[in-house]
CSV table of C-alpha atoms in Angstrom, one decimal:
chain,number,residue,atom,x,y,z
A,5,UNK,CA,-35.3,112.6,92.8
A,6,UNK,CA,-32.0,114.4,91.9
A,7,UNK,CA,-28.9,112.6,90.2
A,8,UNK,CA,-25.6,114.1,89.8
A,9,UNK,CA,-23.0,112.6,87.5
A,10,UNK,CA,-19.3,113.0,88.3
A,11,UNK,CA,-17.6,112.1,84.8
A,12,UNK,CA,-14.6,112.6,82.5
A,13,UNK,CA,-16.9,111.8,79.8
A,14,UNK,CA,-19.9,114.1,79.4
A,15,UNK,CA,-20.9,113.6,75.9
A,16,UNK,CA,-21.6,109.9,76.2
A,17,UNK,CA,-24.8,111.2,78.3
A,18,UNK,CA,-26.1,113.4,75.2
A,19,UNK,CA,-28.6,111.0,73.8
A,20,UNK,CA,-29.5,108.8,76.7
A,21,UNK,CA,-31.6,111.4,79.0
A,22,UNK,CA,-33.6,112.7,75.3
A,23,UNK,CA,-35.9,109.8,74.8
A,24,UNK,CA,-38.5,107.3,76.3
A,25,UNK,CA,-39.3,106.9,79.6
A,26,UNK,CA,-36.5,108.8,81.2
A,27,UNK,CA,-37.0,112.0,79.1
A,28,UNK,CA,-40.5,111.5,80.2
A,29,UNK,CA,-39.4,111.6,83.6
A,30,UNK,CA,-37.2,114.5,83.4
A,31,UNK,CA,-40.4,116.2,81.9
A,32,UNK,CA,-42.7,115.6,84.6
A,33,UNK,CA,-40.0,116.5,87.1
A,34,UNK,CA,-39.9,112.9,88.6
A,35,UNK,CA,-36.1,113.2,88.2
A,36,UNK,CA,-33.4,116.0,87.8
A,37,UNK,CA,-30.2,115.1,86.3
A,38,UNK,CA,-26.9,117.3,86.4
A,39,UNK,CA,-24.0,116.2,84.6
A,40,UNK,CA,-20.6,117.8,86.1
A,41,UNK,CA,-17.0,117.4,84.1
A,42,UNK,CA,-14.8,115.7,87.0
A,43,UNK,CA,-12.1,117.7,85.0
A,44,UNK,CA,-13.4,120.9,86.1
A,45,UNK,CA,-11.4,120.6,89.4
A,46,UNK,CA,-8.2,119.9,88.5
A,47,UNK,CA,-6.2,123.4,88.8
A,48,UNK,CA,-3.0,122.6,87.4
A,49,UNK,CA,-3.0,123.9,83.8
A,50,UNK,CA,-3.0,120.8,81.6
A,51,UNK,CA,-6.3,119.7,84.0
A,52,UNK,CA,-4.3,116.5,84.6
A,53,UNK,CA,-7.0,113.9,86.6
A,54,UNK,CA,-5.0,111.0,86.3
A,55,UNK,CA,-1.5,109.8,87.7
A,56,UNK,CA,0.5,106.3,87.2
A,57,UNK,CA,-0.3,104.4,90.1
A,58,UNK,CA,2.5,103.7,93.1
A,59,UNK,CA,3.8,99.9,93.2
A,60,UNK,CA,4.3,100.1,89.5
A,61,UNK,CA,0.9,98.6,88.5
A,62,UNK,CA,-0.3,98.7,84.8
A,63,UNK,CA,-2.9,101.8,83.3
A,64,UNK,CA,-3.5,104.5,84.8
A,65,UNK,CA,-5.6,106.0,88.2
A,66,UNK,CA,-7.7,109.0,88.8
A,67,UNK,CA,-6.0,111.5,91.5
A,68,UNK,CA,-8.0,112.2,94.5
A,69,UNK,CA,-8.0,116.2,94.0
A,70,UNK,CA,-9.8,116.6,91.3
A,71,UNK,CA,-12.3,113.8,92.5
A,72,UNK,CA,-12.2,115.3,96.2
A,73,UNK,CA,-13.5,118.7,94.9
A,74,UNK,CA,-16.0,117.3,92.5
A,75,UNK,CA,-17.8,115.3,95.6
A,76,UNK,CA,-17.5,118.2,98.1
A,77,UNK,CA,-19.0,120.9,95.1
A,78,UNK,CA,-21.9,118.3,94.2
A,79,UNK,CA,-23.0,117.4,98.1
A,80,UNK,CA,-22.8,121.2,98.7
A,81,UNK,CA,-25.5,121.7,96.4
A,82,UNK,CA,-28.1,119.3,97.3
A,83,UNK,CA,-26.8,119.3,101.4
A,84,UNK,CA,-30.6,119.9,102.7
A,85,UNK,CA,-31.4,116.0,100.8
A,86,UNK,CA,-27.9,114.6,102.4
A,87,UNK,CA,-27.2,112.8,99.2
A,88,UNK,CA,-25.8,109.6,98.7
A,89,UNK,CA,-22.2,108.9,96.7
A,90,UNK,CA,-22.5,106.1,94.6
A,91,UNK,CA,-19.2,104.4,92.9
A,92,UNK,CA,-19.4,102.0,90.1
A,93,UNK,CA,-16.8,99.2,90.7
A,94,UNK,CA,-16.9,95.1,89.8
A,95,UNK,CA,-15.5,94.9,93.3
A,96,UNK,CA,-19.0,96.4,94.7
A,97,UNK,CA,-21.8,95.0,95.7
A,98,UNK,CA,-24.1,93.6,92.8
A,99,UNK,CA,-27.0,96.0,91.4
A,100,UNK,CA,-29.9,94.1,92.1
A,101,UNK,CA,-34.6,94.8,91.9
A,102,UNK,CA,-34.7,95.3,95.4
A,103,UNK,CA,-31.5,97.0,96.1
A,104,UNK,CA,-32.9,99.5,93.3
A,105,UNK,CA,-36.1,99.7,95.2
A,106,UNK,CA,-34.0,101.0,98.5
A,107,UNK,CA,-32.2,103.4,96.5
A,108,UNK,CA,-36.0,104.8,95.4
A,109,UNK,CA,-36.1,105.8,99.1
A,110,UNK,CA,-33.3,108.5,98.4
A,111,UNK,CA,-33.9,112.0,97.4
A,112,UNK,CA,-30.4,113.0,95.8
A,113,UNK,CA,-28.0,110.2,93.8
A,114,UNK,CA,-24.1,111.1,93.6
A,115,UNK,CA,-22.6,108.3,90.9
A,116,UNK,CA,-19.1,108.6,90.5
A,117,UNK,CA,-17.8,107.6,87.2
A,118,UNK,CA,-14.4,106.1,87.3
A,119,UNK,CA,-11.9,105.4,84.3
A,120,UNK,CA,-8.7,103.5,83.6
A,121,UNK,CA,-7.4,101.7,86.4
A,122,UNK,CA,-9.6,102.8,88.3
A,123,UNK,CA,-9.8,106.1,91.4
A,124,UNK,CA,-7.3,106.6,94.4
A,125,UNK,CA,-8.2,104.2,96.9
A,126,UNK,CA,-8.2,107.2,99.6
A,127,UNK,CA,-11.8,108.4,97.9
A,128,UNK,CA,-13.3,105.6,98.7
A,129,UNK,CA,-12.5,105.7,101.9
A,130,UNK,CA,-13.6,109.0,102.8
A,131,UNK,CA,-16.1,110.3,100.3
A,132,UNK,CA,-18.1,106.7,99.2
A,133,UNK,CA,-21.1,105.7,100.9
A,134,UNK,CA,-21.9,102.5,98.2
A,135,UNK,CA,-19.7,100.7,96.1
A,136,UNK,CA,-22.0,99.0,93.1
A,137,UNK,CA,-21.3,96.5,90.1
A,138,UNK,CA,-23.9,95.6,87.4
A,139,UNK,CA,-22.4,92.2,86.4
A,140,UNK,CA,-19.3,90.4,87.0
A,141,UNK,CA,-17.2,92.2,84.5
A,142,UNK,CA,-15.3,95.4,83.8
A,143,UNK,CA,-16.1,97.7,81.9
A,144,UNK,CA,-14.1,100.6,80.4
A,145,UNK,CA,-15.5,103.1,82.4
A,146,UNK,CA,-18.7,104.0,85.4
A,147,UNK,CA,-20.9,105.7,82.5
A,148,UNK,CA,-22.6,102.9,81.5
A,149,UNK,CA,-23.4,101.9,84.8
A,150,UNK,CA,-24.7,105.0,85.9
A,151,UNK,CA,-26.8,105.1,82.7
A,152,UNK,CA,-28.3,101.0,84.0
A,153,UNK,CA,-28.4,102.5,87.5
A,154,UNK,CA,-30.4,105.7,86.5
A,155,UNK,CA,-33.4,103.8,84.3
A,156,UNK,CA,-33.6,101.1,87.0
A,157,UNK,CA,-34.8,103.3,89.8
A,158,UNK,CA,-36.5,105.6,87.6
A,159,UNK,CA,-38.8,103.6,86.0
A,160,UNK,CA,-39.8,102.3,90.1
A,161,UNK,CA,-40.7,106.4,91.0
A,162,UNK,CA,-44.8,106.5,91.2
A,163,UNK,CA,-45.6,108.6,88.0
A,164,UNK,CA,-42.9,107.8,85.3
A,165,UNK,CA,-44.8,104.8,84.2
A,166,UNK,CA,-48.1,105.8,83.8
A,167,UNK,CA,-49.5,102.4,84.7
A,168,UNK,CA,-48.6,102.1,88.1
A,169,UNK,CA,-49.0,97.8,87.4
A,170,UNK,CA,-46.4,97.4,85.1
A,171,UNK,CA,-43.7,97.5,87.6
A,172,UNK,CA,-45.1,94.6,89.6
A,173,UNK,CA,-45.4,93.0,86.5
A,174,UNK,CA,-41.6,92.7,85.6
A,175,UNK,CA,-38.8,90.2,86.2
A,176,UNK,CA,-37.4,90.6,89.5
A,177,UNK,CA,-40.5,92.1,91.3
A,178,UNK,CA,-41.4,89.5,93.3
A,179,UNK,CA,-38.4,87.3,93.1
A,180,UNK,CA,-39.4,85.5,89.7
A,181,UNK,CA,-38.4,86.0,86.1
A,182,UNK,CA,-41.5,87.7,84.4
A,183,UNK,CA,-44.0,85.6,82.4
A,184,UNK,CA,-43.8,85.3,78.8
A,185,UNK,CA,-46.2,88.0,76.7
A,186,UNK,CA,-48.5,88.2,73.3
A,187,UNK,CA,-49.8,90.6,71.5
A,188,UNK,CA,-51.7,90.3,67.9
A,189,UNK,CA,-52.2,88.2,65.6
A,190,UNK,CA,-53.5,85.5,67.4
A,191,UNK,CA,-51.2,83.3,65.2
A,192,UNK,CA,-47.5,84.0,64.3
A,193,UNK,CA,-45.4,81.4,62.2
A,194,UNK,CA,-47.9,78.1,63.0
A,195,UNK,CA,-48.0,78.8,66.7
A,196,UNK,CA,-50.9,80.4,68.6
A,197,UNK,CA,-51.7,82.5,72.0
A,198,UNK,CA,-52.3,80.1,74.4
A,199,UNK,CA,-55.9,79.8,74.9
A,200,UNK,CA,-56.3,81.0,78.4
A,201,UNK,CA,-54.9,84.1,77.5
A,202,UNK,CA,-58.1,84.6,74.9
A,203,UNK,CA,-60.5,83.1,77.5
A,204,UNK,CA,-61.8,86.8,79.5
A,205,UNK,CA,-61.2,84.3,82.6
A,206,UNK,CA,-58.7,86.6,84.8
A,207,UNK,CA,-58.6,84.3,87.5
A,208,UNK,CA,-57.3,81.5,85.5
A,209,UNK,CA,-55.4,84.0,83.5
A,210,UNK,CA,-53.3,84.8,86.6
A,211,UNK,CA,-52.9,81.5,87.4
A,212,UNK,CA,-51.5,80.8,84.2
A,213,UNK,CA,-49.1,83.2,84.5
A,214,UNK,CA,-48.1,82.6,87.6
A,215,UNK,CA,-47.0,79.3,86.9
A,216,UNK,CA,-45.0,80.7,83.5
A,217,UNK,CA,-43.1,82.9,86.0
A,218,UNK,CA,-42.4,79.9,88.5
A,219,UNK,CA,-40.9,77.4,85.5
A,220,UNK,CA,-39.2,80.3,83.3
A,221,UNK,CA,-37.6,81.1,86.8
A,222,UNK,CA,-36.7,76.9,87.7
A,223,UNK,CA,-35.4,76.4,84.0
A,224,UNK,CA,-33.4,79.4,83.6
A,225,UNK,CA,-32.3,80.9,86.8
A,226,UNK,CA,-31.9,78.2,89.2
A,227,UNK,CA,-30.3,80.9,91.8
A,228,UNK,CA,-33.1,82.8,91.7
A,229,UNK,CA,-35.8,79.7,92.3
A,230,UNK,CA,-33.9,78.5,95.2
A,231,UNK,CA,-33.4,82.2,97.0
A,232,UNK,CA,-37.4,82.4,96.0
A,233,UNK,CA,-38.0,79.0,98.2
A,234,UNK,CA,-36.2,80.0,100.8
A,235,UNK,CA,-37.7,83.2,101.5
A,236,UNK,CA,-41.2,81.5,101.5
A,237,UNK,CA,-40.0,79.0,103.7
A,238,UNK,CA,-38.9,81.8,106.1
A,239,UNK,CA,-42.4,83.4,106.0
């Protein structure tokens, strides 16, 4: 799966793709990542990629050259996988498990980074295919997003794992919060593994765990339980 990053910024990138799981996709070739400098197309000489915005609104937006050729130069290059352009926004739709699971599905990723006030509204128009948001808040730029964006569907590619359960283990996978884990000693601060979990018993193990997931998921995420009823009640 290839990702291409469109940003002002790419030195905030520098330690993100060198460790854990994703550099031990990028190693087994489950992922290639290009990062491209959305400054490289400006062709005035002070590489101006920003302009004040008509209507007199406050900060700053990026110009739609610069962005334009940035898009066109990056789908040229990966045309035979018809790739996908991506743009982080708090106006897009929410990044979710199974959205990321779709995404999964494509071979090349184009996430546009914005900054400031945001990027001519003419881009989107023409050059986005999906507008995403991580959370209902804004943050200073699309890096961090693409960063979230990038390790979600990553760690979801067969291979980059290594135990191909783990996934279906996680919050999320099958509608639920994930159920609560322990590892050694067998007592921690007066309190102890719960004794199922010692027992060898796997079916009552799963059980068990199964019902952790269903309260964690009524107690803290009462969205979640209720979109979870629903869709079994559909089925």
């Amino acid at each position: 799966m290839f990702f291409e990053i469109l940003t002002l910024f790419p030195s905030m990138f520098d330690g993100v793709f060198s460790d854990s799981i994703l550099k031990r996709a990028l190693d087994k070739g489950a992922i290639t990542i290009n990062i491209e400098n959305i400054r490289n197309y400006a062709h005035d000489r002070h590489k101006t990629v920003d302009d004040y915005p008509y209507g007199g609104s406050s900060g700053m937006v990026l110009k739609p050259e610069p962005l334009a050729g940035a898009i066109r130069a990056s789908k040229k290059k990966q045309e035979t996988r018809s790739p996908l352009v991506v743009f982080f926004t708090p106006q897009g739709e929410r990044l979710t498990h199974e959205l990321c699971r779709k995404f999964t599905r494509k071979q090349a990723i184009i996430l546009l980074c914005g900054r400031y006030k945001g990027i001519d509204q003419r881009i989107r128009n023409t050059y986005v295919d999906r507008e995403i948001s991580i959370g209902d808040f804004v943050l200073s730029g699309g890096e961090i997003p693409a960063m979230v964006f990038i390790d979600a569907i990553t760690r979801l590619l067969p291979g980059v794992l290594g135990n191909e359960i783990s996934p279906t283990e996680d919050s999320h996978y099958n509608g639920l919060l994930g159920m609560p884990h322990y590892t050694r000693p067998e007592e921690f601060g007066g309190m102890k593994v719960p004794e199922v979990l010692l027992s060898g018993n796997h079916a009552k193990i799963r059980e068990w765990q199964e019902e952790q997931a269903r309260e964690l998921t009524r107690r803290k995420r009462k969205d979640l339980w209720t979109r979870f009823h629903e869709e079994k009640d559909e089925e």
